[in-house]
mmCIF file of C-alpha atoms and ligand atoms in Angstrom:
data_model
loop_
_atom_site.group_PDB
_atom_site.id
_atom_site.type_symbol
_atom_site.label_atom_id
_atom_site.label_comp_id
_atom_site.label_asym_id
_atom_site.label_seq_id
_atom_site.Cartn_x
_atom_site.Cartn_y
_atom_site.Cartn_z
ATOM 1 C CA MET A 1 7.723 -8.977 8.020
ATOM 2 C CA ARG A 2 8.689 -5.308 7.510
ATOM 3 C CA ILE A 3 6.126 -3.683 5.251
ATOM 4 C CA LEU A 4 6.431 -0.375 3.423
ATOM 5 C CA VAL A 5 2.959 1.153 3.015
ATOM 6 C CA THR A 6 2.878 4.032 0.532
ATOM 7 C CA GLY A 7 -0.067 6.406 0.961
ATOM 8 C CA GLY A 8 -0.629 4.977 4.449
ATOM 9 C CA ALA A 9 -1.929 8.323 5.743
ATOM 10 C CA GLY A 10 -4.821 8.294 3.253
ATOM 11 C CA PHE A 11 -8.247 6.703 3.630
ATOM 12 C CA ILE A 12 -7.711 3.048 2.686
ATOM 13 C CA GLY A 13 -4.000 3.024 3.576
ATOM 14 C CA SER A 14 -4.640 4.141 7.165
ATOM 15 C CA ASN A 15 -7.436 1.574 7.612
ATOM 16 C CA PHE A 16 -5.044 -1.060 6.258
ATOM 17 C CA VAL A 17 -2.342 -0.013 8.758
ATOM 18 C CA ARG A 18 -4.817 -0.318 11.653
ATOM 19 C CA HIS A 19 -5.876 -3.756 10.410
ATOM 20 C CA LEU A 20 -2.265 -4.993 10.318
ATOM 21 C CA LEU A 21 -1.532 -3.586 13.768
ATOM 22 C CA ASP A 22 -4.611 -5.351 15.165
ATOM 23 C CA HIS A 23 -4.311 -8.691 13.379
ATOM 24 C CA TYR A 24 -0.664 -9.322 12.432
ATOM 25 C CA PRO A 25 1.475 -8.812 15.590
ATOM 26 C CA SER A 26 4.709 -9.874 13.921
ATOM 27 C CA ASP A 27 4.487 -7.226 11.164
ATOM 28 C CA ASP A 28 6.356 -3.906 11.372
ATOM 29 C CA ILE A 29 4.919 -1.080 9.286
ATOM 30 C CA LEU A 30 6.671 1.865 7.711
ATOM 31 C CA VAL A 31 4.256 4.428 6.266
ATOM 32 C CA PHE A 32 5.648 6.568 3.442
ATOM 33 C CA ASP A 33 3.390 9.470 2.521
ATOM 34 C CA LEU A 34 3.681 12.940 1.007
ATOM 35 C CA LEU A 35 0.717 14.198 3.080
ATOM 36 C CA THR A 36 -0.997 15.856 0.139
ATOM 37 C CA TYR A 37 -4.413 17.451 0.753
ATOM 38 C CA ALA A 38 -5.776 13.860 1.085
ATOM 39 C CA GLY A 39 -3.090 12.590 3.460
ATOM 40 C CA ASN A 40 -3.573 13.174 7.154
ATOM 41 C CA LEU A 41 -1.530 12.040 10.136
ATOM 42 C CA ALA A 42 -4.721 12.191 12.192
ATOM 43 C CA ASN A 43 -5.880 9.119 10.218
ATOM 44 C CA LEU A 44 -3.183 7.012 11.890
ATOM 45 C CA PRO A 45 -2.862 5.865 15.490
ATOM 46 C CA SER A 46 -0.611 8.343 17.318
ATOM 47 C CA LEU A 47 2.866 7.394 16.293
ATOM 48 C CA PRO A 48 4.596 6.819 19.638
ATOM 49 C CA SER A 49 1.744 4.441 20.616
ATOM 50 C CA THR A 50 3.475 1.448 19.058
ATOM 51 C CA ALA A 51 7.042 0.642 18.146
ATOM 52 C CA ARG A 52 5.677 -1.400 15.232
ATOM 53 C CA LEU A 53 4.611 1.716 13.293
ATOM 54 C CA SER A 54 6.881 4.411 11.877
ATOM 55 C CA PHE A 55 6.382 7.219 9.395
ATOM 56 C CA ILE A 56 8.478 8.892 6.700
ATOM 57 C CA HIS A 57 7.299 12.055 4.987
ATOM 58 C CA GLY A 58 8.264 11.698 1.339
ATOM 59 C CA ASP A 59 7.279 11.652 -2.318
ATOM 60 C CA ILE A 60 7.145 8.380 -4.277
ATOM 61 C CA CYS A 61 8.487 10.365 -7.251
ATOM 62 C CA ASP A 62 11.727 11.054 -5.348
ATOM 63 C CA GLU A 63 13.993 8.178 -6.461
ATOM 64 C CA GLN A 64 16.681 8.652 -3.860
ATOM 65 C CA THR A 65 14.381 8.811 -0.851
ATOM 66 C CA VAL A 66 12.349 5.865 -2.132
ATOM 67 C CA ALA A 67 15.504 3.755 -2.530
ATOM 68 C CA GLN A 68 16.711 4.633 0.982
ATOM 69 C CA THR A 69 13.291 3.990 2.502
ATOM 70 C CA MET A 70 12.840 0.589 0.877
ATOM 71 C CA ALA A 71 16.150 -0.779 2.191
ATOM 72 C CA GLY A 72 15.416 -3.431 4.805
ATOM 73 C CA CYS A 73 11.740 -3.854 3.831
ATOM 74 C CA ASP A 74 10.332 -7.273 2.866
ATOM 75 C CA ALA A 75 7.103 -6.134 1.212
ATOM 76 C CA VAL A 76 5.565 -3.051 -0.392
ATOM 77 C CA VAL A 77 1.856 -2.239 -0.359
ATOM 78 C CA HIS A 78 1.371 0.631 -2.762
ATOM 79 C CA PHE A 79 -1.674 2.851 -2.130
ATOM 80 C CA ALA A 80 -0.159 6.301 -2.776
ATOM 81 C CA ALA A 81 -1.994 8.043 -5.588
ATOM 82 C CA GLU A 82 -3.995 11.011 -6.709
ATOM 83 C CA THR A 83 -7.452 9.487 -6.375
ATOM 84 C CA HIS A 84 -10.310 11.810 -7.268
ATOM 85 C CA VAL A 85 -11.839 11.412 -10.749
ATOM 86 C CA ASP A 86 -13.290 14.943 -10.721
ATOM 87 C CA ARG A 87 -9.906 16.499 -9.966
ATOM 88 C CA SER A 88 -8.302 14.473 -12.779
ATOM 89 C CA LEU A 89 -10.814 16.002 -15.210
ATOM 90 C CA LEU A 90 -9.722 19.501 -14.149
ATOM 91 C CA ASN A 91 -5.976 18.842 -14.214
ATOM 92 C CA ALA A 92 -4.418 15.445 -14.935
ATOM 93 C CA ARG A 93 -0.758 16.430 -14.491
ATOM 94 C CA ASP A 94 -0.346 15.251 -10.868
ATOM 95 C CA PHE A 95 -2.150 12.007 -11.716
ATOM 96 C CA MET A 96 0.394 11.174 -14.399
ATOM 97 C CA ALA A 97 3.339 12.074 -12.149
ATOM 98 C CA THR A 98 2.265 10.278 -8.958
ATOM 99 C CA ASN A 99 0.222 7.405 -10.337
ATOM 100 C CA VAL A 100 2.394 6.432 -13.302
ATOM 101 C CA GLN A 101 5.899 7.821 -12.716
ATOM 102 C CA GLY A 102 5.724 7.247 -8.952
ATOM 103 C CA THR A 103 4.696 3.621 -9.462
ATOM 104 C CA TYR A 104 7.570 3.119 -11.905
ATOM 105 C CA ILE A 105 10.045 4.469 -9.311
ATOM 106 C CA LEU A 106 8.679 2.128 -6.633
ATOM 107 C CA LEU A 107 8.788 -0.897 -8.950
ATOM 108 C CA GLU A 108 12.409 -0.174 -9.909
ATOM 109 C CA ALA A 109 13.425 0.185 -6.263
ATOM 110 C CA ALA A 110 11.521 -3.014 -5.368
ATOM 111 C CA ARG A 111 13.401 -4.920 -8.055
ATOM 112 C CA LYS A 112 16.778 -3.686 -6.801
ATOM 113 C CA HIS A 113 15.936 -4.420 -3.156
ATOM 114 C CA HIS A 114 14.623 -7.949 -3.924
ATOM 115 C CA ILE A 115 11.230 -7.191 -2.369
ATOM 116 C CA GLN A 116 9.378 -10.457 -1.655
ATOM 117 C CA ARG A 117 5.845 -9.153 -2.252
ATOM 118 C CA PHE A 118 4.668 -6.014 -4.101
ATOM 119 C CA LEU A 119 0.944 -5.434 -3.720
ATOM 120 C CA TYR A 120 -0.333 -2.830 -6.176
ATOM 121 C CA ILE A 121 -3.692 -1.306 -5.253
ATOM 122 C CA SER A 122 -5.448 -0.745 -8.552
ATOM 123 C CA THR A 123 -9.158 -0.047 -9.032
ATOM 124 C CA ASP A 124 -12.213 -1.277 -10.943
ATOM 125 C CA GLU A 125 -12.151 2.136 -12.686
ATOM 126 C CA VAL A 126 -9.565 0.621 -15.066
ATOM 127 C CA TYR A 127 -12.317 -1.472 -16.726
ATOM 128 C CA GLY A 128 -14.557 1.432 -17.686
ATOM 129 C CA ASN A 129 -18.200 0.323 -18.010
ATOM 130 C CA ALA A 130 -18.720 -3.197 -16.675
ATOM 131 C CA CYS A 131 -19.562 -5.351 -19.682
ATOM 132 C CA SER A 132 -18.735 -8.518 -21.621
ATOM 133 C CA PRO A 133 -16.531 -8.384 -24.753
ATOM 134 C CA THR A 134 -19.747 -8.183 -26.815
ATOM 135 C CA GLY A 135 -21.009 -5.193 -24.825
ATOM 136 C CA THR A 136 -23.545 -6.923 -22.568
ATOM 137 C CA SER A 137 -23.654 -5.319 -19.118
ATOM 138 C CA ARG A 138 -22.180 -7.719 -16.529
ATOM 139 C CA PRO A 139 -19.600 -7.493 -13.678
ATOM 140 C CA SER A 140 -16.024 -7.023 -14.904
ATOM 141 C CA GLN A 141 -13.703 -10.028 -14.858
ATOM 142 C CA GLU A 142 -9.935 -9.829 -14.352
ATOM 143 C CA THR A 143 -9.388 -10.914 -17.972
ATOM 144 C CA ASP A 144 -11.547 -8.124 -19.434
ATOM 145 C CA THR A 145 -10.004 -5.455 -21.634
ATOM 146 C CA LEU A 146 -9.146 -2.228 -19.791
ATOM 147 C CA ARG A 147 -11.156 0.733 -21.116
ATOM 148 C CA PRO A 148 -10.546 3.563 -18.623
ATOM 149 C CA LEU A 149 -12.815 6.570 -19.191
ATOM 150 C CA SER A 150 -11.164 9.269 -17.056
ATOM 151 C CA PRO A 151 -7.575 10.522 -16.737
ATOM 152 C CA TYR A 152 -7.564 9.100 -13.179
ATOM 153 C CA ALA A 153 -8.643 5.668 -14.418
ATOM 154 C CA ALA A 154 -6.141 5.809 -17.302
ATOM 155 C CA SER A 155 -3.280 6.661 -14.943
ATOM 156 C CA LYS A 156 -4.238 3.728 -12.706
ATOM 157 C CA ALA A 157 -4.497 1.415 -15.732
ATOM 158 C CA GLY A 158 -1.033 2.539 -16.836
ATOM 159 C CA ALA A 159 0.441 1.752 -13.415
ATOM 160 C CA ASP A 160 -1.538 -1.510 -13.162
ATOM 161 C CA THR A 161 -0.122 -2.825 -16.453
ATOM 162 C CA LEU A 162 3.355 -1.520 -15.573
ATOM 163 C CA ALA A 163 3.263 -3.483 -12.300
ATOM 164 C CA PHE A 164 2.214 -6.586 -14.225
ATOM 165 C CA SER A 165 5.120 -6.091 -16.643
ATOM 166 C CA TYR A 166 7.598 -6.058 -13.731
ATOM 167 C CA TRP A 167 6.404 -9.533 -12.837
ATOM 168 C CA ALA A 168 6.430 -10.693 -16.471
ATOM 169 C CA SER A 169 9.841 -9.162 -17.299
ATOM 170 C CA TYR A 170 11.799 -9.353 -14.055
ATOM 171 C CA GLY A 171 9.889 -11.861 -11.938
ATOM 172 C CA LEU A 172 9.084 -9.222 -9.292
ATOM 173 C CA PRO A 173 6.466 -10.928 -7.056
ATOM 174 C CA VAL A 174 3.633 -8.548 -7.858
ATOM 175 C CA ILE A 175 -0.049 -9.005 -6.973
ATOM 176 C CA ILE A 176 -2.584 -6.523 -8.360
ATOM 177 C CA THR A 177 -5.996 -5.829 -6.817
ATOM 178 C CA ARG A 178 -8.896 -4.022 -8.486
ATOM 179 C CA SER A 179 -11.390 -2.973 -5.863
ATOM 180 C CA SER A 180 -14.776 -1.386 -6.277
ATOM 181 C CA ASN A 181 -15.818 1.873 -4.520
ATOM 182 C CA ASN A 182 -14.851 2.028 -0.842
ATOM 183 C CA TYR A 183 -16.586 3.843 1.999
ATOM 184 C CA GLY A 184 -16.041 4.002 5.762
ATOM 185 C CA PRO A 185 -14.117 5.955 8.431
ATOM 186 C CA TYR A 186 -11.377 8.489 7.527
ATOM 187 C CA GLN A 187 -12.496 9.057 3.914
ATOM 188 C CA TYR A 188 -11.712 12.566 2.687
ATOM 189 C CA PRO A 189 -15.102 14.276 2.292
ATOM 190 C CA GLU A 190 -14.764 15.154 -1.382
ATOM 191 C CA LYS A 191 -15.828 11.550 -2.124
ATOM 192 C CA GLN A 192 -19.480 10.667 -2.602
ATOM 193 C CA LEU A 193 -20.623 9.143 0.709
ATOM 194 C CA PRO A 194 -18.808 11.398 3.207
ATOM 195 C CA LEU A 195 -19.782 14.398 1.058
ATOM 196 C CA PHE A 196 -23.448 13.355 1.206
ATOM 197 C CA ILE A 197 -23.221 12.700 4.961
ATOM 198 C CA LEU A 198 -21.600 16.049 5.826
ATOM 199 C CA ASN A 199 -23.861 18.079 3.540
ATOM 200 C CA ALA A 200 -26.936 16.262 4.835
ATOM 201 C CA LEU A 201 -25.955 16.919 8.460
ATOM 202 C CA GLU A 202 -25.529 20.658 7.777
ATOM 203 C CA ASP A 203 -28.708 20.981 5.612
ATOM 204 C CA ARG A 204 -26.715 21.713 2.460
ATOM 205 C CA PRO A 205 -27.466 20.356 -1.051
ATOM 206 C CA LEU A 206 -26.422 16.828 -2.042
ATOM 207 C CA PRO A 207 -25.180 17.142 -5.655
ATOM 208 C CA ILE A 208 -26.298 14.349 -8.004
ATOM 209 C CA TYR A 209 -24.638 14.063 -11.406
ATOM 210 C CA GLY A 210 -26.970 13.720 -14.428
ATOM 211 C CA ASP A 211 -29.964 11.464 -13.793
ATOM 212 C CA GLY A 212 -28.426 9.901 -10.658
ATOM 213 C CA GLN A 213 -28.639 6.393 -12.116
ATOM 214 C CA HIS A 214 -24.875 5.724 -12.297
ATOM 215 C CA SER A 215 -24.214 2.653 -10.218
ATOM 216 C CA ARG A 216 -21.234 1.357 -8.255
ATOM 217 C CA ASP A 217 -20.541 -1.700 -6.128
ATOM 218 C CA TRP A 218 -19.927 -0.328 -2.601
ATOM 219 C CA ILE A 219 -17.483 -2.136 -0.332
ATOM 220 C CA HIS A 220 -16.788 -1.186 3.266
ATOM 221 C CA VAL A 221 -13.117 -0.346 3.712
ATOM 222 C CA TYR A 222 -12.785 -2.935 6.532
ATOM 223 C CA ASP A 223 -13.706 -5.687 4.064
ATOM 224 C CA HIS A 224 -11.273 -4.315 1.476
ATOM 225 C CA VAL A 225 -8.302 -4.153 3.864
ATOM 226 C CA ALA A 226 -9.046 -7.679 5.112
ATOM 227 C CA ALA A 227 -8.775 -8.920 1.515
ATOM 228 C CA LEU A 228 -5.505 -7.025 1.013
ATOM 229 C CA SER A 229 -3.990 -8.446 4.214
ATOM 230 C CA LEU A 230 -4.856 -11.986 3.153
ATOM 231 C CA LEU A 231 -3.231 -11.460 -0.239
ATOM 232 C CA LEU A 232 -0.158 -9.817 1.288
ATOM 233 C CA HIS A 233 0.466 -12.838 3.508
ATOM 234 C CA GLN A 234 0.206 -15.408 0.693
ATOM 235 C CA SER A 235 3.752 -16.615 0.162
ATOM 236 C CA GLU A 236 3.133 -19.138 -2.630
ATOM 237 C CA SER A 237 4.929 -18.194 -5.828
ATOM 238 C CA ASN A 238 1.875 -19.213 -7.866
ATOM 239 C CA MET A 239 0.263 -15.973 -6.615
ATOM 240 C CA ASP A 240 2.915 -13.881 -8.400
ATOM 241 C CA GLY A 241 1.586 -11.883 -11.347
ATOM 242 C CA GLU A 242 -2.032 -12.562 -10.319
ATOM 243 C CA ILE A 243 -4.812 -9.964 -10.529
ATOM 244 C CA PHE A 244 -7.792 -10.053 -8.153
ATOM 245 C CA ASN A 245 -11.036 -8.120 -8.212
ATOM 246 C CA VAL A 246 -12.294 -7.089 -4.759
ATOM 247 C CA GLY A 247 -15.964 -6.166 -4.345
ATOM 248 C CA ALA A 248 -19.021 -6.631 -2.182
ATOM 249 C CA HIS A 249 -21.857 -7.227 -4.713
ATOM 250 C CA GLN A 250 -23.755 -4.246 -3.344
ATOM 251 C CA GLU A 251 -24.623 -2.189 -6.383
ATOM 252 C CA ARG A 252 -26.321 1.105 -5.683
ATOM 253 C CA THR A 253 -26.997 4.245 -7.680
ATOM 254 C CA THR A 254 -25.942 7.739 -6.639
ATOM 255 C CA LEU A 255 -29.586 8.704 -6.152
ATOM 256 C CA GLU A 256 -30.236 5.667 -3.935
ATOM 257 C CA ASN A 257 -27.237 6.577 -1.766
ATOM 258 C CA ALA A 258 -28.310 10.216 -1.378
ATOM 259 C CA THR A 259 -31.869 9.163 -0.543
ATOM 260 C CA LEU A 260 -30.691 6.629 2.060
ATOM 261 C CA VAL A 261 -28.313 9.096 3.755
ATOM 262 C CA LEU A 262 -31.066 11.729 3.996
ATOM 263 C CA LYS A 263 -33.581 9.195 5.316
ATOM 264 C CA SER A 264 -31.101 7.850 7.898
ATOM 265 C CA LEU A 265 -30.525 11.382 9.203
ATOM 266 C CA GLU A 266 -34.224 12.284 9.015
ATOM 267 C CA LYS A 267 -33.513 15.080 6.548
ATOM 268 C CA SER A 268 -35.633 16.356 3.674
ATOM 269 C CA PRO A 269 -35.346 14.758 0.188
ATOM 270 C CA GLU A 270 -35.441 18.353 -1.056
ATOM 271 C CA GLN A 271 -31.727 18.574 -0.247
ATOM 272 C CA ILE A 272 -31.118 16.509 -3.396
ATOM 273 C CA SER A 273 -29.775 18.773 -6.153
ATOM 274 C CA PHE A 274 -29.296 17.494 -9.713
ATOM 275 C CA VAL A 275 -26.206 18.974 -11.427
ATOM 276 C CA GLN A 276 -24.693 18.670 -14.900
ATOM 277 C CA ASP A 277 -23.284 15.185 -15.542
ATOM 278 C CA ARG A 278 -19.569 14.478 -15.224
ATOM 279 C CA LEU A 279 -17.473 14.074 -18.381
ATOM 280 C CA GLY A 280 -16.833 10.425 -19.334
ATOM 281 C CA HIS A 281 -19.064 9.297 -16.470
ATOM 282 C CA VAL A 282 -19.048 5.496 -16.201
ATOM 283 C CA ARG A 283 -22.617 4.172 -16.030
ATOM 284 C CA ARG A 284 -21.903 0.955 -14.186
ATOM 285 C CA HIS A 285 -18.934 -0.359 -12.202
ATOM 286 C CA ALA A 286 -19.253 -3.860 -10.797
ATOM 287 C CA VAL A 287 -16.736 -6.656 -10.332
ATOM 288 C CA ASP A 288 -16.880 -10.429 -10.466
ATOM 289 C CA THR A 289 -15.111 -11.718 -7.333
ATOM 290 C CA THR A 290 -15.186 -15.457 -8.095
ATOM 291 C CA LYS A 291 -11.392 -15.615 -8.363
ATOM 292 C CA ILE A 292 -10.486 -14.165 -4.941
ATOM 293 C CA SER A 293 -13.263 -16.155 -3.329
ATOM 294 C CA GLN A 294 -12.101 -19.469 -4.846
ATOM 295 C CA GLN A 295 -8.317 -18.976 -4.616
ATOM 296 C CA VAL A 296 -7.998 -17.100 -1.320
ATOM 297 C CA GLY A 297 -11.291 -17.886 0.439
ATOM 298 C CA TRP A 298 -12.161 -14.203 0.903
ATOM 299 C CA GLN A 299 -15.555 -12.582 0.649
ATOM 300 C CA ALA A 300 -17.024 -9.321 1.926
ATOM 301 C CA LYS A 301 -18.930 -9.603 5.211
ATOM 302 C CA ILE A 302 -20.403 -6.136 5.844
ATOM 303 C CA SER A 303 -23.801 -5.372 4.307
ATOM 304 C CA PHE A 304 -24.295 -1.878 2.891
ATOM 305 C CA GLU A 305 -27.097 -1.165 5.384
ATOM 306 C CA GLU A 306 -24.841 -2.027 8.339
ATOM 307 C CA GLY A 307 -21.780 -0.289 6.823
ATOM 308 C CA ILE A 308 -23.511 2.993 6.021
ATOM 309 C CA LYS A 309 -25.044 3.132 9.502
ATOM 310 C CA GLN A 310 -21.588 2.691 11.061
ATOM 311 C CA THR A 311 -20.065 5.247 8.668
ATOM 312 C CA ILE A 312 -22.699 7.899 9.389
ATOM 313 C CA GLU A 313 -22.161 7.364 13.115
ATOM 314 C CA TRP A 314 -18.410 7.683 12.658
ATOM 315 C CA TYR A 315 -18.719 11.091 10.950
ATOM 316 C CA GLN A 316 -21.188 12.226 13.609
ATOM 317 C CA THR A 317 -18.835 11.258 16.434
ATOM 318 C CA HIS A 318 -15.571 12.648 14.996
ATOM 319 C CA PRO A 319 -16.155 16.414 14.709
ATOM 320 C CA GLU A 320 -12.501 17.152 15.548
ATOM 321 C CA TRP A 321 -11.332 15.109 12.533
ATOM 322 C CA ILE A 322 -13.767 16.967 10.238
ATOM 323 C CA GLU A 323 -12.761 20.313 11.730
ATOM 324 C CA GLY A 324 -9.074 19.506 11.151
ATOM 325 C CA ILE A 325 -9.716 18.872 7.458
ATOM 326 C CA GLN A 326 -11.922 21.932 6.982
ATOM 327 C CA GLN A 327 -9.338 24.177 8.634
ATOM 328 C CA LYS A 328 -6.876 23.389 5.821
ATOM 329 C CA GLN A 329 -9.181 25.324 3.440
ATOM 330 C CA ASN A 330 -8.850 23.364 0.230
ATOM 331 C CA ASP A 331 -10.679 25.209 -2.590
ATOM 332 C CA PHE A 332 -12.038 22.047 -4.195
ATOM 333 C CA LEU A 333 -13.426 20.725 -0.900
ATOM 334 C CA ASP A 334 -14.710 24.137 0.155
ATOM 335 C CA THR A 335 -16.793 24.278 -3.040
ATOM 336 C CA ALA A 336 -18.125 20.714 -2.629
ATOM 337 C CA LEU A 337 -19.135 21.378 0.977
ATOM 338 C CA HIS A 338 -20.257 24.987 0.307
ATOM 339 C CA LEU A 339 -17.794 26.096 2.991
ATOM 340 C CA GLY A 340 -16.714 29.267 1.179
ATOM 341 C CA GLU A 341 -20.336 30.514 1.320
ATOM 342 C CA MET A 342 -20.609 29.586 4.999
ATOM 343 C CA ARG A 343 -17.354 31.359 5.901
ATOM 344 C CA SER A 344 -18.403 34.555 4.091
ATOM 345 C CA THR A 345 -21.767 34.665 5.906
ATOM 346 C CA ARG A 346 -20.208 34.183 9.370
HETATM 347 N N1 LIG B 401 -11.262 5.045 -2.555
HETATM 348 C C1 LIG B 401 -11.701 4.088 -3.362
HETATM 349 O O1 LIG B 401 -12.897 3.876 -3.492
HETATM 350 C C2 LIG B 401 -10.708 3.224 -4.117
HETATM 351 C C3 LIG B 401 -11.191 2.104 -4.802
HETATM 352 C C4 LIG B 401 -10.279 1.270 -5.454
HETATM 353 C C5 LIG B 401 -8.932 1.566 -5.427
HETATM 354 N N2 LIG B 401 -8.491 2.683 -4.779
HETATM 355 C C6 LIG B 401 -7.049 2.945 -4.762
HETATM 356 O O2 LIG B 401 -6.610 2.795 -3.423
HETATM 357 C C7 LIG B 401 -5.521 3.682 -3.162
HETATM 358 C C8 LIG B 401 -5.835 4.535 -1.953
HETATM 359 O O3 LIG B 401 -7.039 5.252 -2.191
HETATM 360 P P1 LIG B 401 -7.639 6.235 -1.076
HETATM 361 O O4 LIG B 401 -9.066 6.399 -1.374
HETATM 362 O O5 LIG B 401 -7.192 5.787 0.254
HETATM 363 O O6 LIG B 401 -6.876 7.575 -1.459
HETATM 364 P P2 LIG B 401 -6.605 8.916 -0.639
HETATM 365 O O7 LIG B 401 -6.688 10.010 -1.637
HETATM 366 O O8 LIG B 401 -7.452 8.965 0.584
HETATM 367 O O9 LIG B 401 -5.086 8.752 -0.136
HETATM 368 C C9 LIG B 401 -3.994 8.835 -1.012
HETATM 369 C C10 LIG B 401 -2.738 8.944 -0.148
HETATM 370 O O10 LIG B 401 -1.588 8.985 -1.025
HETATM 371 C C11 LIG B 401 -0.709 10.019 -0.567
HETATM 372 N N3 LIG B 401 0.067 10.501 -1.716
HETATM 373 C C12 LIG B 401 -0.403 11.148 -2.814
HETATM 374 N N4 LIG B 401 0.618 11.457 -3.637
HETATM 375 C C13 LIG B 401 1.753 10.970 -3.056
HETATM 376 C C14 LIG B 401 3.121 10.964 -3.435
HETATM 377 N N5 LIG B 401 3.529 11.527 -4.586
HETATM 378 N N6 LIG B 401 4.014 10.366 -2.618
HETATM 379 C C15 LIG B 401 3.612 9.802 -1.441
HETATM 380 N N7 LIG B 401 2.333 9.793 -1.031
HETATM 381 C C16 LIG B 401 1.409 10.372 -1.829
HETATM 382 C C17 LIG B 401 -1.641 11.086 0.002
HETATM 383 O O11 LIG B 401 -0.967 11.978 0.871
HETATM 384 C C18 LIG B 401 -2.691 10.229 0.702
HETATM 385 O O12 LIG B 401 -2.285 9.920 2.020
HETATM 386 C C19 LIG B 401 -5.323 4.495 -4.432
HETATM 387 O O13 LIG B 401 -4.266 3.936 -5.162
HETATM 388 C C20 LIG B 401 -6.635 4.334 -5.178
HETATM 389 O O14 LIG B 401 -6.456 4.434 -6.562
HETATM 390 C C21 LIG B 401 -9.352 3.525 -4.119
#
């Protein structure tokens, strides 16, 4: 199968590419990525290392390039997106363009090229707070109403429902996944766990929004990409138009994560720094994974304790990757990691 992977140079996309290369020897992979601040060729195996992997630098909002790139592909796995909630609160324009318009352009091209499987990587952020229709807190189910609380989540919900409509209207064989929060190797360090790890290692503050009691279900990226690969290789037409939650049932608060990272690195709890809460901050994200477990036989295998230990070790043993990112001098990241202050005192 020839698979077009959009956003394959990002965090989850690159882990997915590695998983396919390791476990599906008959798949060829074409990564299509704009290499925004979050995209990084260093996330991928070096390109000449395998004939099964190729790369095209391009924008999913560019109709012509997308159409040319999709020719000859059998499947599309669509990760490419603007992904940081905090950035969407500062400026939502790119989120609307890439996440909504870009997804529309890919769906149109997929329809014209008779793509046999279109996997859309949505998120549990589309649900807003995890609760029943009567407002009782419980893990979100695929049939729950979407109540996104941030511009990022709203843009993903727009694309998620658009993808569904391409199955309903045109019969495009779409599958939609809504995963909980991922962590693991190659995650851009503006996101919570790598930010905590890097700041802890360098004795800088770990910022905690509000009271620190916001909770998320944390899934290791290796478990997530295993679920995606299983779904991608389902050929039955009764999978078309289906939506699957993906999660690990490992709910943890921000404060618990910061405390665990500091303890693991034998650092002082005084590095914890409470900051003003985020706008529209979802109190609880959690997903019910009964459907993917019953229909596909998938469940997460990596415990949070094991996964965070491996992740901390990965960031400790990849200084060249961290250095490469920091050299790009992104203002948002520099502020989160206090790098501007460090540079000016050097
Ligand atoms: N990280 C999570 O916890 C999480 C959870 C659930 C779902 N998701 C979804 O998974 C997908 C991947 O997330 P991630 O954390 O790996 O993101 P990421 O920010 O690490 O990577 C995004 C990738 O998309 C590329 N990209 C951005 N705009 C593009 C454009 N216009 N054209 C082509 N490429 C473009 C970037 O260069 C980058 O390589 C996203 O769709 C996200 O919404 C993420």
